[in-house]
Short mmCIF file of C-alpha atoms in Angstrom, two decimals:
data_model
loop_
_atom_site.label_atom_id
_atom_site.label_comp_id
_atom_site.label_asym_id
_atom_site.label_seq_id
_atom_site.Cartn_x
_atom_site.Cartn_y
_atom_site.Cartn_z
CA MET A 1 0.00 0.00 0.00
CA SER A 2 1.19 3.46 -0.79
CA PRO A 3 1.25 6.03 2.00
CA ARG A 4 -1.26 8.83 2.11
CA PRO A 5 -0.13 11.96 0.27
CA VAL A 6 1.25 14.80 2.38
CA ARG A 7 -1.32 17.49 3.07
CA SER A 8 -0.42 20.94 1.91
CA ARG A 9 0.40 23.17 4.88
CA LYS A 10 -1.03 26.65 5.03
CA VAL A 11 1.58 29.38 5.52
CA SER A 12 0.02 32.75 6.27
CA ASN A 13 3.19 34.86 6.48
CA PRO A 14 6.03 33.99 4.14
CA PRO A 15 9.48 34.69 5.66
CA VAL A 16 10.96 38.11 4.89
CA ILE A 17 14.45 36.67 4.41
CA SER A 18 15.60 33.53 2.65
CA GLY A 19 18.07 32.33 5.28
CA PHE A 20 20.79 33.05 7.84
CA ARG A 21 24.54 33.02 7.52
CA PRO A 22 26.89 32.58 10.49
CA TYR A 23 29.63 35.11 11.19
CA GLY A 24 32.80 35.05 13.27
CA GLY A 25 34.72 31.95 14.23
CA ASN A 26 36.46 29.88 11.66
CA ARG A 27 34.90 31.12 8.43
CA LYS A 28 35.54 27.92 6.54
CA GLU A 29 32.33 26.71 4.89
CA LYS A 30 30.59 24.34 7.28
CA GLY A 31 27.69 23.46 5.04
CA GLN A 32 24.04 24.40 5.30
CA VAL A 33 20.72 23.14 6.60
CA PHE A 34 17.52 23.49 4.63
CA LEU A 35 14.65 24.68 6.77
CA GLN A 36 11.34 24.05 5.03
CA TYR A 37 8.67 26.74 4.84
CA GLU A 38 6.35 24.65 6.97
CA GLU A 39 9.04 24.35 9.65
CA TYR A 40 9.61 28.09 9.56
CA GLU A 41 5.86 28.62 9.93
CA ALA A 42 5.67 26.19 12.87
CA ILE A 43 8.44 28.12 14.67
CA ARG A 44 6.73 31.40 13.87
CA LEU A 45 3.37 30.28 15.22
CA CYS A 46 4.60 28.37 18.27
CA ASP A 47 7.49 30.53 19.42
CA HIS A 48 6.93 33.97 17.97
CA GLU A 49 3.14 34.17 18.19
CA GLN A 50 3.24 31.88 21.23
CA MET A 51 0.32 29.80 20.12
CA LYS A 52 -0.52 26.44 21.59
CA HIS A 53 0.28 23.49 19.35
CA HIS A 54 -3.37 22.73 18.66
CA GLU A 55 -4.02 26.37 17.69
CA ALA A 56 -0.98 26.44 15.42
CA ALA A 57 -2.07 23.12 13.89
CA SER A 58 -5.47 24.43 12.91
CA ALA A 59 -3.85 27.62 11.56
CA MET A 60 -1.70 25.49 9.27
CA GLY A 61 -4.45 23.07 8.33
CA VAL A 62 -2.76 19.94 9.73
CA SER A 63 -3.40 17.73 12.74
CA ARG A 64 -1.91 18.51 16.14
CA PRO A 65 0.54 15.52 16.09
CA THR A 66 1.72 16.50 12.62
CA LEU A 67 2.34 20.08 13.75
CA THR A 68 4.33 18.79 16.72
CA ARG A 69 6.45 16.66 14.40
CA ILE A 70 7.09 19.57 12.03
CA TYR A 71 7.97 21.77 15.01
CA ALA A 72 10.34 19.18 16.51
CA ARG A 73 12.10 18.80 13.16
CA ALA A 74 12.43 22.59 12.90
CA ARG A 75 13.98 22.86 16.37
CA GLN A 76 16.40 20.06 15.60
CA LYS A 77 17.52 21.64 12.35
CA ILE A 78 17.97 25.10 13.87
CA ALA A 79 19.84 23.68 16.87
CA GLY A 80 22.08 21.72 14.50
CA ALA A 81 22.85 24.87 12.54
CA PHE A 82 23.67 26.87 15.69
CA VAL A 83 25.91 24.22 17.20
CA GLU A 84 27.74 23.28 14.04
CA GLY A 85 27.89 26.81 12.60
CA LYS A 86 25.95 26.02 9.46
CA GLN A 87 24.00 28.30 7.20
CA ILE A 88 20.22 28.12 7.38
CA ILE A 89 18.39 28.27 4.07
CA ILE A 90 14.60 28.52 4.10
CA GLU A 91 13.10 26.73 1.14
CA GLY A 92 10.93 23.84 0.02
CA GLY A 93 8.21 21.89 1.73
CA LYS A 94 4.66 21.21 0.68
CA VAL A 95 3.02 24.51 1.43
CA HIS A 96 0.68 27.06 -0.04
CA PHE A 97 0.62 30.71 0.91
CA ASP A 98 -2.73 31.60 2.26
CA SER A 99 -4.42 34.63 0.76
CA GLU A 100 -6.85 37.02 2.36
CA TRP A 101 -10.35 37.94 1.31
CA TYR A 102 -11.40 41.37 0.21
CA ALA A 103 -14.79 42.81 -0.59
CA CYS A 104 -15.77 45.45 -3.11
CA SER A 105 -18.73 47.60 -2.09
CA SER A 106 -19.27 48.90 -5.60
CA CYS A 107 -20.11 45.64 -7.39
CA GLY A 108 -20.72 43.51 -4.29
CA CYS A 109 -18.13 40.88 -5.12
CA HIS A 110 -15.66 39.13 -2.85
CA PHE A 111 -12.21 38.33 -4.08
CA ASN A 112 -8.92 37.06 -2.76
CA HIS A 113 -5.44 38.22 -3.55
CA PRO A 114 -2.75 35.57 -4.02
CA GLU A 115 0.14 38.03 -4.51
CA LYS A 116 0.70 39.07 -0.90
CA HIS A 117 3.49 41.50 -1.59
CA GLU A 118 1.45 43.80 -3.75
CA ILE A 119 -1.01 46.02 -1.96
CA ILE A 120 -4.41 46.01 -3.57
CA TYR A 121 -6.25 49.22 -4.41
CA THR A 122 -8.79 48.37 -7.07
CA CYS A 123 -11.43 45.69 -7.49
CA PRO A 124 -10.32 43.10 -10.07
CA LEU A 125 -13.85 42.92 -11.47
CA CYS A 126 -15.19 46.45 -11.73
CA GLY A 127 -12.04 48.47 -11.09
CA SER A 128 -13.56 50.63 -8.35
CA LYS A 129 -11.41 51.74 -5.43
CA GLN A 130 -13.99 50.83 -2.80
CA VAL A 131 -12.28 47.69 -1.62
CA SER A 132 -11.76 46.60 1.96
CA LYS A 133 -10.56 43.54 3.79
CA ASN A 134 -13.33 41.13 4.58
CA ASP A 135 -12.60 39.97 8.11
CA GLU A 136 -15.75 37.88 8.39
CA LEU A 137 -14.67 35.63 5.52
CA ASN A 138 -11.04 35.62 6.67
CA GLU A 139 -12.00 34.19 10.02
CA ASN A 140 -14.28 31.62 8.45
CA SER A 141 -11.44 29.21 7.81
CA HIS A 142 -12.98 27.00 5.15
CA LEU A 143 -13.39 29.76 2.58
CA MET B 1 -4.41 38.07 -18.83
CA LYS B 2 -7.03 35.35 -19.06
CA THR B 3 -10.12 35.19 -16.91
CA ALA B 4 -12.44 32.20 -16.55
CA ILE B 5 -16.13 32.79 -15.92
CA CYS B 6 -18.42 29.96 -14.77
CA SER B 7 -21.46 30.01 -16.98
CA GLN B 8 -24.75 28.15 -17.05
CA GLY B 9 -24.73 27.90 -20.83
CA ASN B 10 -22.68 28.43 -23.94
CA ARG B 11 -23.97 31.86 -24.93
CA LEU B 12 -23.01 35.38 -23.90
CA GLU B 13 -26.52 35.88 -22.50
CA SER B 14 -26.13 32.88 -20.19
CA HIS B 15 -26.14 33.59 -16.49
CA LEU B 16 -23.21 33.16 -14.16
CA ASP B 17 -23.20 29.72 -12.55
CA GLU B 18 -23.44 29.57 -8.77
CA ARG B 19 -21.13 26.55 -8.66
CA PHE B 20 -17.52 26.25 -9.67
CA GLY B 21 -16.64 22.57 -10.09
CA ARG B 22 -19.98 21.58 -11.60
CA CYS B 23 -20.84 24.58 -13.70
CA SER B 24 -22.03 23.88 -17.21
CA HIS B 25 -19.47 25.86 -19.20
CA PHE B 26 -16.32 27.87 -18.59
CA VAL B 27 -15.96 31.05 -20.56
CA ILE B 28 -12.33 31.97 -21.02
CA TYR B 29 -11.93 35.61 -21.80
CA ASP B 30 -8.58 36.98 -22.89
CA GLN B 31 -8.39 40.63 -21.86
CA ILE B 32 -5.49 41.41 -24.14
CA SER B 33 -6.73 39.93 -27.41
CA GLY B 34 -10.43 40.19 -26.55
CA GLY B 35 -10.93 36.55 -27.50
CA ILE B 36 -13.82 34.65 -25.91
CA GLU B 37 -13.78 30.86 -25.71
CA PHE B 38 -16.61 28.62 -24.49
CA LEU B 39 -15.48 25.30 -23.04
CA PRO B 40 -17.85 22.65 -21.69
CA ASN B 41 -16.83 21.63 -18.17
CA PRO B 42 -15.34 18.11 -18.40
CA GLY B 43 -16.06 17.40 -14.73
CA LYS B 44 -19.70 18.43 -14.73
CA GLU B 45 -21.06 14.94 -14.16
CA ALA B 46 -18.07 13.63 -12.15
CA GLU B 47 -18.88 11.57 -9.08
CA GLU B 48 -16.29 13.38 -7.01
CA GLY B 49 -13.31 15.68 -7.41
CA ALA B 50 -15.05 17.96 -9.89
CA GLY B 51 -13.56 21.08 -8.29
CA PRO B 52 -9.88 20.04 -8.28
CA ALA B 53 -10.30 18.69 -11.84
CA ALA B 54 -11.71 22.03 -12.93
CA VAL B 55 -8.74 23.82 -11.30
CA GLN B 56 -6.32 21.65 -13.33
CA PHE B 57 -8.36 22.20 -16.49
CA LEU B 58 -8.28 25.99 -16.12
CA ALA B 59 -4.68 26.20 -14.89
CA SER B 60 -3.52 24.29 -17.98
CA ARG B 61 -5.10 27.05 -20.07
CA GLY B 62 -3.20 29.79 -18.28
CA VAL B 63 -6.15 31.39 -16.51
CA ARG B 64 -5.18 34.01 -13.86
CA LYS B 65 -8.62 34.91 -12.46
CA ILE B 66 -11.81 32.90 -11.97
CA VAL B 67 -15.25 34.44 -11.54
CA SER B 68 -17.89 32.20 -9.99
CA GLY B 69 -20.87 32.30 -7.66
CA GLU B 70 -19.17 30.12 -5.09
CA PHE B 71 -16.14 27.90 -4.59
CA GLY B 72 -15.94 24.58 -2.76
CA LEU B 73 -13.85 23.76 0.30
CA LYS B 74 -10.89 22.24 -1.51
CA ILE B 75 -10.42 24.97 -4.06
CA LYS B 76 -8.75 27.82 -2.15
CA PRO B 77 -5.51 25.99 -1.20
CA LEU B 78 -5.14 24.76 -4.79
CA LEU B 79 -5.69 28.18 -6.32
CA ASP B 80 -3.48 29.88 -3.73
CA SER B 81 -0.59 27.60 -4.61
CA LEU B 82 -1.15 28.30 -8.33
CA LYS B 83 -1.53 32.04 -7.63
CA ILE B 84 -4.90 32.24 -9.35
CA GLN B 85 -7.30 34.87 -8.08
CA MET B 86 -10.83 33.91 -7.08
CA ILE B 87 -13.70 36.38 -7.48
CA ILE B 88 -17.03 35.52 -5.89
CA LEU B 89 -20.17 37.18 -7.24
CA LYS B 90 -23.05 35.83 -5.22
CA ASN B 91 -26.69 36.05 -6.30
CA SER B 92 -25.90 38.74 -8.81
CA GLY B 93 -28.05 37.43 -11.67
CA LYS B 94 -25.45 38.82 -14.05
CA THR B 95 -24.87 37.40 -17.50
CA VAL B 96 -21.50 36.47 -18.98
CA GLN B 97 -21.69 39.54 -21.22
CA GLN B 98 -22.18 41.83 -18.20
CA VAL B 99 -19.20 40.29 -16.40
CA ILE B 100 -17.01 40.74 -19.47
CA ASP B 101 -18.15 44.37 -19.74
CA MET B 102 -17.18 44.90 -16.09
CA LEU B 103 -13.75 43.39 -16.71
CA ASN B 104 -13.28 45.70 -19.68
CA GLN B 105 -13.86 48.80 -17.56
CA ILE B 106 -10.68 48.32 -15.58
#
């Protein structure tokens, strides 16, 4: 039997940097560790936002045990990089970047915006500037 | 920039379909060339997985925006990872022609 496919993890804030490089010490190249996006997100939710594991799990759309495994792997990789003086590179992993919902009061449509880095000013349907974030839909996790 | 519109029929006067995966036809409108293409939805009668199949179908045609009455539960993660924008127009009673006119105003 083949194993079940990995569920895509929801990442709501992509990292602002693509990795860390050590400085000082013996500057000879010590190698690198690859931190996956989902591991970065687990660290962000659990340690930076100080969420409980079950809260972080539902935020990422995975089960609580899976989140704990991702988190443990992240800690191990980061600890390995610190101790051995390796570079950390954030990449890979089965993730999707969650987008937020917006509403347009001119044509009454709702739309999402997959390109997080660009700020949205106009409705993609009617072009009006009367757009606002739709918090009601954003909190309703299934849509 | 191509936009897909979920339609209840294969004419410009057809109304917008309230469903995404099981809509009757997709209208693919190319905003640059002005071309309009009507494609019957291959997953309309599918037992299950109509939504994800429709996502694949539209993504393979290079669509960047989808206009529909509603989207199912499984669709948002798929479209987010493909960076396709979803536009929901609920209970609007608009026809395909009206939606295309709105897109042209931008």
